[in-house]
Coordinates of C-alpha atoms in Angstrom, one line a residue:
Chain A
X1 CA 0.0 0.0 0.0
X2 CA 2.8 2.4 0.9
X3 CA 4.6 1.8 -2.4
X4 CA 1.4 2.6 -4.2
X5 CA 1.0 5.8 -2.3
X6 CA 4.3 7.2 -3.0
X7 CA 4.0 6.7 -6.7
X8 CA 0.4 8.1 -6.9
X9 CA 0.1 11.2 -9.0
X10 CA -1.1 14.2 -7.1
X11 CA -2.3 15.8 -10.3
X12 CA -5.1 13.2 -10.5
X13 CA -6.8 14.7 -7.5
X14 CA -10.1 16.6 -7.7
X15 CA -9.4 20.3 -7.5
X16 CA -12.7 20.8 -5.6
X17 CA -11.5 18.4 -2.9
X18 CA -8.1 20.1 -2.8
X19 CA -9.8 23.4 -2.3
X20 CA -12.0 22.2 0.5
X21 CA -9.1 20.6 2.2
X22 CA -7.1 23.8 2.1
X23 CA -10.0 25.7 3.4
X24 CA -10.2 23.4 6.4
X25 CA -6.5 23.9 7.0
X26 CA -6.9 27.7 6.8
X27 CA -9.7 27.5 9.4
X28 CA -7.2 25.6 11.7
X29 CA -9.3 22.5 11.7
X30 CA -7.5 19.3 12.5
X31 CA -7.3 16.6 9.8
X32 CA -8.2 13.2 11.1
X33 CA -7.3 9.8 9.7
X34 CA -10.5 9.0 8.0
X35 CA -10.8 12.5 6.4
X36 CA -9.9 13.0 2.7
X37 CA -6.4 14.3 2.3
X38 CA -4.2 15.0 -0.7
X39 CA -1.8 12.1 -1.5
X40 CA 1.2 14.5 -1.1
X41 CA 0.0 15.6 2.3
X42 CA -0.2 12.0 3.4
X43 CA 3.2 11.2 1.9
X44 CA 4.8 14.2 3.6
X45 CA 3.3 13.2 7.0
X46 CA 4.5 9.6 6.6
X47 CA 8.0 10.9 5.8
X48 CA 8.0 13.3 8.7
X49 CA 6.3 11.2 11.4
X50 CA 8.3 8.1 10.4
X51 CA 11.5 10.1 10.5
X52 CA 10.6 11.4 13.9
X53 CA 9.7 7.9 15.2
X54 CA 13.0 6.5 13.9
X55 CA 14.9 9.4 15.6
X56 CA 13.4 8.4 18.9
X57 CA 14.5 4.8 18.4
X58 CA 18.0 5.5 17.1
X59 CA 18.3 8.1 19.8
X60 CA 18.4 5.4 22.4
X61 CA 21.9 4.4 21.1
X62 CA 24.0 7.4 22.0
X63 CA 22.5 7.5 25.5
X64 CA 22.6 3.7 25.9
X65 CA 26.4 4.2 25.2
X66 CA 26.6 5.7 28.7
X67 CA 23.9 3.9 30.7
X68 CA 26.4 1.3 31.8
X69 CA 28.9 4.0 32.8
X70 CA 26.6 6.4 34.6
X71 CA 28.5 7.7 37.6
X72 CA 25.8 7.4 40.3
X73 CA 22.7 5.2 40.9
X74 CA 20.5 8.2 40.5
X75 CA 22.0 9.2 37.2
X76 CA 21.7 5.7 35.9
X77 CA 18.0 5.6 37.0
X78 CA 17.3 8.9 35.4
X79 CA 19.0 7.9 32.1
X80 CA 17.1 4.6 32.1
X81 CA 13.8 6.4 32.6
X82 CA 14.7 8.8 29.8
X83 CA 15.5 6.2 27.2
X84 CA 12.4 4.3 28.2
X85 CA 10.5 7.5 27.4
X86 CA 12.2 7.8 24.1
X87 CA 11.3 4.3 23.1
X88 CA 7.7 5.1 24.2
X89 CA 7.7 8.2 22.0
X90 CA 8.8 6.0 19.1
X91 CA 5.7 3.8 19.8
X92 CA 3.3 6.8 19.8
X93 CA 4.8 8.1 16.7
X94 CA 4.7 4.8 14.8
X95 CA 1.1 4.5 15.9
X96 CA 0.4 8.0 14.5
X97 CA 2.1 7.1 11.2
X98 CA 0.0 3.9 11.1
X99 CA -3.2 6.0 11.0
X100 CA -2.0 7.1 7.5
X101 CA -2.0 3.5 6.2
X102 CA 1.6 2.4 6.6
X103 CA 2.7 -0.2 9.1
X104 CA 5.5 0.1 11.7
X105 CA 7.3 -2.9 10.1
X106 CA 7.2 -1.2 6.7
X107 CA 8.7 2.0 8.1
X108 CA 11.4 0.0 10.0
X109 CA 12.3 -1.8 6.8
X110 CA 12.6 1.5 4.9
X111 CA 14.9 2.8 7.7
X112 CA 17.1 -0.3 7.5
X113 CA 17.3 -0.1 3.7
X114 CA 18.5 3.5 4.1
X115 CA 15.4 4.8 2.4
X116 CA 14.2 6.8 5.4
X117 CA 16.2 9.1 7.7
X118 CA 16.4 9.9 11.3
X119 CA 17.6 13.1 12.9
X120 CA 21.2 14.0 11.9
X121 CA 22.1 14.6 15.6
X122 CA 22.2 10.9 16.5
X123 CA 25.0 10.3 14.0
X124 CA 27.4 12.2 16.4
X125 CA 29.1 10.2 19.2
X126 CA 28.7 10.6 22.9
X127 CA 32.3 10.7 24.1
X128 CA 32.3 11.9 27.7
X129 CA 29.7 11.9 30.5
X130 CA 28.9 15.6 29.9
X131 CA 27.6 14.6 26.5
X132 CA 24.7 12.9 28.2
X133 CA 23.8 16.2 30.0
X134 CA 24.3 18.0 26.7
X135 CA 22.0 15.6 24.8
X136 CA 19.3 16.3 27.3
X137 CA 19.8 20.0 27.5
X138 CA 20.8 20.9 23.9
X139 CA 19.4 18.1 21.8
X140 CA 16.1 17.6 23.6
X141 CA 16.0 21.4 24.1
X142 CA 16.2 21.8 20.4
X143 CA 13.6 19.1 19.9
X144 CA 11.3 20.8 22.3
X145 CA 11.4 24.1 20.4
X146 CA 10.5 22.2 17.3
X147 CA 7.9 20.0 19.0
X148 CA 6.1 22.8 20.9
X149 CA 5.5 24.3 17.5
X150 CA 4.3 21.0 16.1
X151 CA 1.6 20.7 18.8
X152 CA -0.3 23.0 16.4
X153 CA 0.4 20.9 13.4
X154 CA -2.7 20.2 11.2
X155 CA -2.8 16.4 11.4
X156 CA -4.7 15.5 14.6
X157 CA -2.9 12.3 15.7
X158 CA 0.5 13.9 15.2
X159 CA -0.5 17.0 17.1
X160 CA -1.8 14.9 20.0
X161 CA 1.4 12.8 20.1
X162 CA 3.4 16.0 20.2
X163 CA 1.4 17.3 23.2
X164 CA 2.1 14.2 25.2
X165 CA 5.8 13.9 24.1
X166 CA 6.5 17.6 25.0
X167 CA 5.6 17.0 28.6
X168 CA 8.2 14.3 28.9
X169 CA 10.8 16.1 26.9
X170 CA 10.8 19.1 29.2
X171 CA 11.8 16.7 32.1
X172 CA 14.6 15.4 29.8
X173 CA 15.9 18.9 29.1
X174 CA 15.8 19.8 32.8
X175 CA 17.7 16.7 34.0
X176 CA 20.3 17.3 31.2
X177 CA 20.9 20.8 32.3
X178 CA 21.2 19.7 35.9
X179 CA 23.7 17.1 35.0
X180 CA 25.9 19.5 33.1
X181 CA 25.5 22.1 35.8
X182 CA 27.0 19.7 38.3
X183 CA 30.0 19.3 36.0
X184 CA 30.4 23.0 35.0
X185 CA 30.4 23.9 38.7
X186 CA 32.5 20.8 39.7
X187 CA 36.2 19.9 39.4
X188 CA 38.4 21.4 36.7
X189 CA 38.3 18.0 34.9
X190 CA 34.5 18.0 35.0
X191 CA 34.3 21.5 33.7
X192 CA 36.6 20.6 30.9
X193 CA 34.3 17.7 30.0
X194 CA 31.3 20.1 30.0
X195 CA 33.1 22.5 27.7
X196 CA 34.2 19.7 25.4
X197 CA 30.6 18.5 25.1
X198 CA 29.2 22.0 24.4
X199 CA 31.9 22.7 21.8
X200 CA 31.3 19.5 19.9
X201 CA 27.5 19.4 20.1
X202 CA 26.6 23.1 19.6
X203 CA 26.6 23.1 15.8
X204 CA 25.1 19.6 15.4
X205 CA 22.3 20.8 17.8
X206 CA 21.5 24.0 15.7
X207 CA 21.6 21.8 12.6
X208 CA 18.7 19.9 14.0
X209 CA 16.3 22.5 12.7
X210 CA 17.2 21.6 9.2
X211 CA 18.7 23.7 6.4
X212 CA 18.1 27.5 6.0
X213 CA 14.7 28.4 4.8
X214 CA 16.1 29.3 1.4
X215 CA 17.5 25.8 1.0
X216 CA 14.7 23.7 2.6
X217 CA 13.1 21.7 -0.2
X218 CA 10.0 20.6 1.8
X219 CA 9.2 23.8 3.6
X220 CA 6.9 25.8 1.5
X221 CA 4.2 23.2 0.9
X222 CA 4.4 22.0 4.5
X223 CA 3.8 25.5 5.7
X224 CA 0.8 25.9 3.5
X225 CA -0.6 22.7 4.8
X226 CA 0.4 23.7 8.4
X227 CA 2.3 20.4 8.8
X228 CA 5.0 22.8 9.7
X229 CA 3.9 25.9 11.5
X230 CA 7.2 27.8 11.9
X231 CA 10.2 28.0 9.6
X232 CA 13.5 26.3 10.3
X233 CA 15.4 29.6 10.8
X234 CA 12.8 31.0 13.1
X235 CA 12.9 28.0 15.3
X236 CA 16.7 27.9 15.3
X237 CA 16.9 31.6 16.3
X238 CA 14.5 30.9 19.3
X239 CA 16.7 28.0 20.4
X240 CA 19.9 30.1 20.1
X241 CA 18.3 33.0 22.1
X242 CA 17.2 30.7 24.9
X243 CA 20.4 28.7 25.1
X244 CA 23.2 31.3 25.1
X245 CA 22.2 32.7 28.5
X246 CA 22.2 29.1 29.8
X247 CA 25.8 28.6 28.6
X248 CA 26.8 31.8 30.2
X249 CA 25.2 30.9 33.5
X250 CA 27.3 27.7 33.4
X251 CA 30.5 29.8 33.1
X252 CA 31.5 28.0 29.9
X253 CA 33.0 29.6 26.8
X254 CA 30.6 30.2 24.0
X255 CA 31.1 27.5 21.3
X256 CA 31.0 29.9 18.4
X257 CA 33.0 33.2 18.2
X258 CA 30.2 34.6 16.0
X259 CA 27.7 34.7 18.9
X260 CA 26.9 38.3 19.7
X261 CA 23.8 40.1 20.9
X262 CA 22.3 42.2 18.1
X263 CA 20.5 45.1 19.7
X264 CA 18.8 46.1 16.5
X265 CA 17.3 42.6 15.8
X266 CA 16.7 41.9 19.5
X267 CA 18.3 38.5 18.9
X268 CA 21.7 36.8 19.1
X269 CA 23.7 36.6 15.9
X270 CA 25.5 33.3 15.4
X271 CA 27.6 31.6 12.8
X272 CA 26.0 29.4 10.2
X273 CA 26.9 25.7 10.9
X274 CA 28.9 23.9 8.2
X275 CA 26.1 22.9 5.9
X276 CA 28.4 20.7 3.8
X277 CA 28.9 18.6 7.0
X278 CA 25.2 18.6 7.5
X279 CA 24.4 17.3 4.0
X280 CA 27.2 14.7 4.4
X281 CA 25.7 13.5 7.6
X282 CA 22.3 13.3 6.0
X283 CA 23.8 11.3 3.1
X284 CA 25.3 8.8 5.5
X285 CA 28.7 10.2 6.0
X286 CA 28.4 11.3 9.6
X287 CA 30.8 10.0 12.3
X288 CA 28.3 7.3 13.4
X289 CA 25.9 6.6 10.6
X290 CA 27.2 3.2 9.6
X291 CA 27.5 2.0 13.2
X292 CA 24.0 3.3 14.2
X293 CA 22.3 1.7 11.3
X294 CA 24.2 -1.6 11.8
X295 CA 23.2 -1.6 15.5
X296 CA 19.6 -1.3 14.5
X297 CA 19.6 -3.8 11.7
X298 CA 21.6 -6.3 13.8
X299 CA 19.1 -5.9 16.6
X300 CA 16.2 -6.5 14.2
X301 CA 17.8 -9.5 12.5
X302 CA 19.1 -11.1 15.7
X303 CA 15.7 -10.7 17.2
X304 CA 13.8 -12.3 14.3
X305 CA 13.6 -15.6 16.1
X306 CA 12.1 -13.9 19.2
X307 CA 9.4 -12.2 17.1
X308 CA 8.7 -15.4 15.2
X309 CA 8.6 -17.5 18.4
X310 CA 6.2 -15.2 20.1
X311 CA 3.9 -15.0 17.1
X312 CA 3.9 -18.8 16.7
X313 CA 3.0 -19.1 20.3
X314 CA 0.2 -16.5 19.9
X315 CA -1.2 -18.6 16.9
X316 CA -1.1 -21.8 19.0
X317 CA -3.0 -20.1 21.8
X318 CA -5.6 -18.7 19.4
X319 CA -6.0 -22.1 17.8
X320 CA -6.4 -23.8 21.2
X321 CA -9.1 -21.2 22.1
X322 CA -11.0 -21.8 18.9
X323 CA -10.8 -25.6 19.3
X324 CA -12.2 -25.2 22.9
X325 CA -15.2 -23.1 21.7
Chain B
X1 CA 27.7 -9.8 64.7
X2 CA 24.0 -9.0 64.4
X3 CA 24.7 -5.6 62.6
X4 CA 27.4 -7.1 60.5
X5 CA 25.1 -10.0 59.5
X6 CA 22.4 -7.5 58.6
X7 CA 24.9 -5.5 56.6
X8 CA 25.9 -8.6 54.7
X9 CA 22.3 -9.6 54.1
X10 CA 21.4 -6.1 52.8
X11 CA 24.5 -6.2 50.5
X12 CA 23.2 -9.5 49.1
X13 CA 19.8 -8.0 48.3
X14 CA 21.2 -4.8 46.9
X15 CA 24.0 -6.4 44.9
X16 CA 21.6 -8.8 43.3
X17 CA 19.4 -6.0 42.0
X18 CA 22.3 -3.8 41.1
X19 CA 24.2 -6.3 39.1
X20 CA 21.2 -7.7 37.4
X21 CA 19.8 -4.2 36.7
X22 CA 23.1 -3.3 35.2
X23 CA 23.1 -6.4 32.9
X24 CA 19.6 -5.7 31.7
X25 CA 20.5 -2.1 31.0
X26 CA 23.2 -3.3 28.6
X27 CA 20.4 -4.1 26.2
X28 CA 19.4 -0.5 25.6
X29 CA 18.4 0.1 22.0
X30 CA 19.3 -3.4 20.9
X31 CA 16.3 -5.6 21.7
X32 CA 14.2 -7.6 19.2
X33 CA 11.2 -5.2 19.2
X34 CA 10.5 -1.7 20.5
X35 CA 8.1 -3.0 23.2
X36 CA 11.0 -5.1 24.6
X37 CA 13.3 -2.1 24.7
X38 CA 10.8 -0.4 26.9
X39 CA 10.2 -3.4 29.1
X40 CA 13.9 -4.0 29.6
X41 CA 14.6 -0.4 30.4
X42 CA 11.7 -0.4 32.8
X43 CA 12.9 -3.6 34.5
X44 CA 16.4 -2.2 34.8
X45 CA 15.0 1.0 36.3
X46 CA 13.0 -0.9 38.9
X47 CA 16.1 -2.9 39.9
X48 CA 18.3 0.1 40.2
X49 CA 15.6 1.8 42.3
X50 CA 15.5 -1.2 44.6
X51 CA 19.3 -1.1 44.8
X52 CA 19.2 2.5 46.1
X53 CA 17.0 1.3 49.0
X54 CA 18.9 -1.8 49.9
X55 CA 22.3 -0.3 49.6
X56 CA 21.2 2.9 51.2
X57 CA 20.0 0.9 54.2
X58 CA 23.2 -1.2 54.1
X59 CA 25.3 1.9 54.4
X60 CA 23.3 3.1 57.4
X61 CA 23.5 -0.2 59.2
X62 CA 27.3 -0.4 58.6
X63 CA 27.6 3.0 60.2
X64 CA 30.8 4.1 58.5
X65 CA 29.2 6.9 56.5
X66 CA 29.1 5.0 53.2
X67 CA 26.3 5.9 50.8
X68 CA 24.6 3.6 48.4
X69 CA 26.8 5.1 45.7
X70 CA 29.9 4.5 47.7
X71 CA 28.9 0.8 48.1
X72 CA 28.0 0.5 44.4
X73 CA 30.9 2.3 42.8
X74 CA 33.8 1.9 45.2
X75 CA 33.9 -1.8 46.2
X76 CA 35.9 -4.3 44.3
X77 CA 34.6 -7.7 43.1
X78 CA 35.4 -9.7 46.2
X79 CA 33.3 -7.4 48.3
X80 CA 30.2 -8.0 46.1
X81 CA 27.6 -10.3 47.4
X82 CA 25.3 -11.0 44.5
X83 CA 24.5 -14.5 43.4
X84 CA 26.5 -15.6 40.3
X85 CA 23.3 -15.9 38.3
X86 CA 22.9 -12.1 38.2
X87 CA 26.4 -11.4 36.9
X88 CA 26.4 -13.9 34.0
X89 CA 26.5 -12.2 30.6
X90 CA 23.3 -11.5 28.7
X91 CA 23.8 -13.9 25.9
X92 CA 20.9 -13.8 23.4
X93 CA 17.5 -12.4 24.3
X94 CA 16.3 -15.9 25.3
X95 CA 19.1 -16.3 27.9
X96 CA 18.5 -12.8 29.3
X97 CA 14.8 -13.5 29.7
X98 CA 15.4 -16.9 31.2
X99 CA 17.9 -15.5 33.7
X100 CA 15.3 -12.8 34.5
X101 CA 12.6 -15.3 35.1
X102 CA 14.7 -17.6 37.3
X103 CA 15.7 -14.5 39.4
X104 CA 12.2 -12.9 39.4
X105 CA 10.7 -16.2 40.6
X106 CA 13.1 -16.2 43.6
X107 CA 12.7 -12.5 44.2
X108 CA 8.9 -12.8 44.3
X109 CA 9.0 -15.5 46.9
X110 CA 11.8 -13.8 48.9
X111 CA 10.2 -10.4 49.0
X112 CA 6.8 -11.9 50.0
X113 CA 8.5 -13.3 53.0
X114 CA 10.4 -10.2 53.8
X115 CA 7.2 -8.2 54.0
X116 CA 6.7 -9.7 57.4
X117 CA 10.3 -9.0 58.5
X118 CA 10.8 -8.0 62.1
X119 CA 12.9 -5.1 60.7
X120 CA 10.4 -2.4 59.6
X121 CA 12.8 -0.9 57.1
X122 CA 13.4 -4.2 55.5
X123 CA 9.6 -4.9 55.4
X124 CA 8.9 -1.5 53.9
X125 CA 11.5 -2.0 51.1
X126 CA 10.2 -5.5 50.4
X127 CA 6.6 -4.2 50.2
X128 CA 7.5 -1.6 47.6
X129 CA 9.8 -3.9 45.6
X130 CA 7.4 -6.8 45.6
X131 CA 4.8 -4.8 43.6
X132 CA 7.4 -4.3 40.9
X133 CA 8.6 -7.9 41.1
X134 CA 5.1 -9.3 40.8
X135 CA 4.9 -7.6 37.4
X136 CA 8.4 -8.6 36.4
X137 CA 7.8 -12.3 37.1
X138 CA 4.5 -12.2 35.2
X139 CA 6.2 -10.6 32.2
X140 CA 9.4 -12.8 32.2
X141 CA 7.3 -15.9 32.8
X142 CA 5.0 -15.1 29.9
X143 CA 7.9 -14.5 27.6
X144 CA 9.6 -17.7 28.6
X145 CA 6.4 -19.6 27.9
X146 CA 5.9 -17.8 24.6
X147 CA 9.4 -18.5 23.4
X148 CA 9.7 -22.0 24.9
X149 CA 6.4 -23.0 23.2
X150 CA 7.0 -20.9 20.0
X151 CA 9.0 -22.2 17.0
X152 CA 11.4 -25.0 16.9
X153 CA 14.3 -22.5 17.0
X154 CA 12.9 -20.5 19.9
X155 CA 12.3 -23.7 21.8
X156 CA 15.9 -24.9 21.2
X157 CA 17.3 -21.5 22.3
X158 CA 15.2 -21.4 25.5
X159 CA 16.2 -25.0 26.4
X160 CA 19.8 -24.1 25.8
X161 CA 19.4 -21.0 28.0
X162 CA 17.8 -23.1 30.8
X163 CA 20.6 -25.7 30.6
X164 CA 23.2 -23.0 30.8
X165 CA 21.6 -21.2 33.7
X166 CA 20.2 -24.0 35.8
X167 CA 23.5 -24.8 37.6
X168 CA 23.4 -21.2 39.0
X169 CA 19.9 -21.5 40.5
X170 CA 20.8 -23.5 43.6
X171 CA 23.0 -20.8 45.0
X172 CA 19.9 -18.7 45.8
X173 CA 18.9 -21.3 48.4
X174 CA 22.3 -21.8 50.1
X175 CA 22.5 -20.7 53.7
X176 CA 25.3 -19.7 56.0
X177 CA 25.9 -18.0 59.4
X178 CA 24.6 -14.7 58.1
X179 CA 21.3 -16.3 57.2
X180 CA 21.2 -18.1 60.5
X181 CA 21.5 -14.7 62.3
X182 CA 18.8 -13.2 60.1
X183 CA 16.5 -16.1 60.9
X184 CA 17.2 -15.8 64.6
X185 CA 16.4 -12.1 64.5
X186 CA 13.2 -12.7 62.5
X187 CA 14.6 -10.4 59.8
X188 CA 14.7 -12.8 56.9
X189 CA 13.8 -16.4 56.1
X190 CA 16.1 -19.4 55.8
X191 CA 16.9 -19.4 52.0
X192 CA 16.3 -23.1 51.9
X193 CA 12.8 -22.6 53.0
X194 CA 12.0 -20.7 49.8
X195 CA 12.8 -23.7 47.6
X196 CA 9.5 -25.5 47.6
X197 CA 7.5 -22.5 46.6
X198 CA 10.1 -21.6 44.0
X199 CA 10.1 -25.0 42.5
X200 CA 6.3 -25.0 42.2
X201 CA 6.3 -21.7 40.4
X202 CA 9.2 -22.5 38.1
X203 CA 8.0 -26.0 37.3
X204 CA 4.6 -24.7 36.3
X205 CA 6.0 -22.0 34.0
X206 CA 8.7 -24.1 32.5
X207 CA 6.1 -26.9 32.0
X208 CA 3.9 -24.5 30.0
X209 CA 7.0 -23.5 28.1
X210 CA 7.5 -27.1 27.2
X211 CA 11.0 -27.0 28.6
X212 CA 12.8 -29.6 30.5
X213 CA 14.5 -28.8 33.9
X214 CA 17.9 -30.5 34.0
X215 CA 18.1 -33.4 36.4
X216 CA 21.6 -32.7 37.6
X217 CA 21.4 -31.1 41.1
X218 CA 24.9 -29.7 41.1
X219 CA 25.2 -26.0 41.5
X220 CA 27.9 -23.3 41.4
X221 CA 28.4 -21.0 44.3
X222 CA 30.7 -18.3 45.6
X223 CA 28.8 -15.1 44.7
X224 CA 26.6 -14.5 47.8
X225 CA 29.6 -15.2 50.1
X226 CA 32.0 -13.3 47.9
X227 CA 34.4 -16.3 48.0
X228 CA 34.6 -16.7 44.2
X229 CA 32.7 -14.7 41.6
X230 CA 32.9 -15.4 37.9
X231 CA 35.4 -13.7 35.6
X232 CA 32.6 -11.6 34.2
X233 CA 32.0 -9.5 37.3
X234 CA 35.3 -7.6 37.1
X235 CA 34.6 -6.5 33.5
X236 CA 31.1 -5.3 34.5
X237 CA 32.6 -3.3 37.4
X238 CA 35.2 -1.8 35.1
X239 CA 32.5 -0.1 33.1
X240 CA 30.2 0.6 35.9
X241 CA 32.7 2.2 38.3
X242 CA 34.9 3.9 35.7
X243 CA 34.0 7.5 36.3
X244 CA 34.0 7.3 40.0
X245 CA 37.4 5.6 40.0
X246 CA 38.9 7.9 37.4
X247 CA 37.7 11.1 39.1
X248 CA 37.6 10.4 42.8
X249 CA 35.7 12.8 45.0
X250 CA 33.8 14.5 42.1
X251 CA 30.1 15.1 42.5
X252 CA 27.9 14.0 39.6

């Protein structure tokens, strides 16, 4: 079904239906699964929600890298609770995508074949314990800016998933900032780790909002359909503005010499990230792309016998129930 | 002796949940299906939470100012008191779930008894933990049944897991002078007294799973006394304790 959808020609669609659909969007009505929608709207949502779900799942890996090395029982417990939340977000989002007529297994297969993406940020390594704080504070912080906006997205199931997810994400960001605060105010070695994490993760974090508005291929139509409600650059600026005072509070050096308060704009100026690096990461050439995808495909393949076994057992039980009736 | 025995007993409880929780947490992001990633993280989280209570109380009882973190991160392998079962490597998903079930079944019986402990703190921790463990044993038991009575391959893997792990089950029912002191003080039951209830539960589940319990009654030991752990524990501690060892005195 999915393969058919992506090859369907949008031009076949009834102009009257398209017009009515746009009018509903313009009135800020939510689109629900059984409502008529343009094929391209459906396709865009599947791409975006699927990518979002994959990000939650792959996002377990850089944090899982430190669960076994968490420095206290409390930090270990917090991190476990957090990755459990992320996996749960993956579930809500796959469920939201399923309302569009694509199964979770199909989406996972597309991910494993390299035909679907996940957030570029998870292709960067977590190298010291402060990275775990920075992932909560900067990465989840950036995700929240994006997701708060998406609470108003036009597709009902996606919007409702975002509302639920945002509640948990704000806890993630707070615990991350708290963890890095302990380090920034801790021993010189801890402060050095915190600085190292901020230096390495700053640009990847601001890349999470995607390319500049002028370069973003999906933006214009998505804005018209209110799948996206704010532009990449607008969201990035908000994140920069809220994060710089937090870095200063920690007493850490700013990770970009181009950061400067601009009185006239009422915003911080900042340097553009290296977009060549960004597009390389998107194309599979980030520091961890190959390992992350291998981890996921190996987990899937190694677990095939478990899924098959449990399904076989389920069938036996169902057959036994039928026989008994 | 009484306080030292209580300290040792609490270490045994806390080290079991710590080491098993750590092992389970190693699965993060690598399980066969997303629901299992959630379930494994949840189980690990419960076990780490129980550890905080058991080792926190152990530190208080010891009276040397050691916190739960000090006990977890600054003891070497020979001072660990977990049963060997908990420190064995994960193996495949089947072995992980079989190990979990064999432990959960013990923990569910043990915690049930500890809820009537003469020590109120022990009874309170047991009351809280037993709610979590009741869910754990249901879930690990269901999975063992599903995989044991699934496909030919899943059955073979689960039987192999049971054959590998069974010689580590007996240690949970060994007793020594620490246990005798706990029985005398009404704090904890004689480990051997849990065996009948355990065997009934385990036989029922493994029977439904169409698996065969090995007949050899030999069992390994040395974990709960600290006399001889497996080679695996040292490697686990290397990862777990690394930051605390490398940066002594830092607050995290």
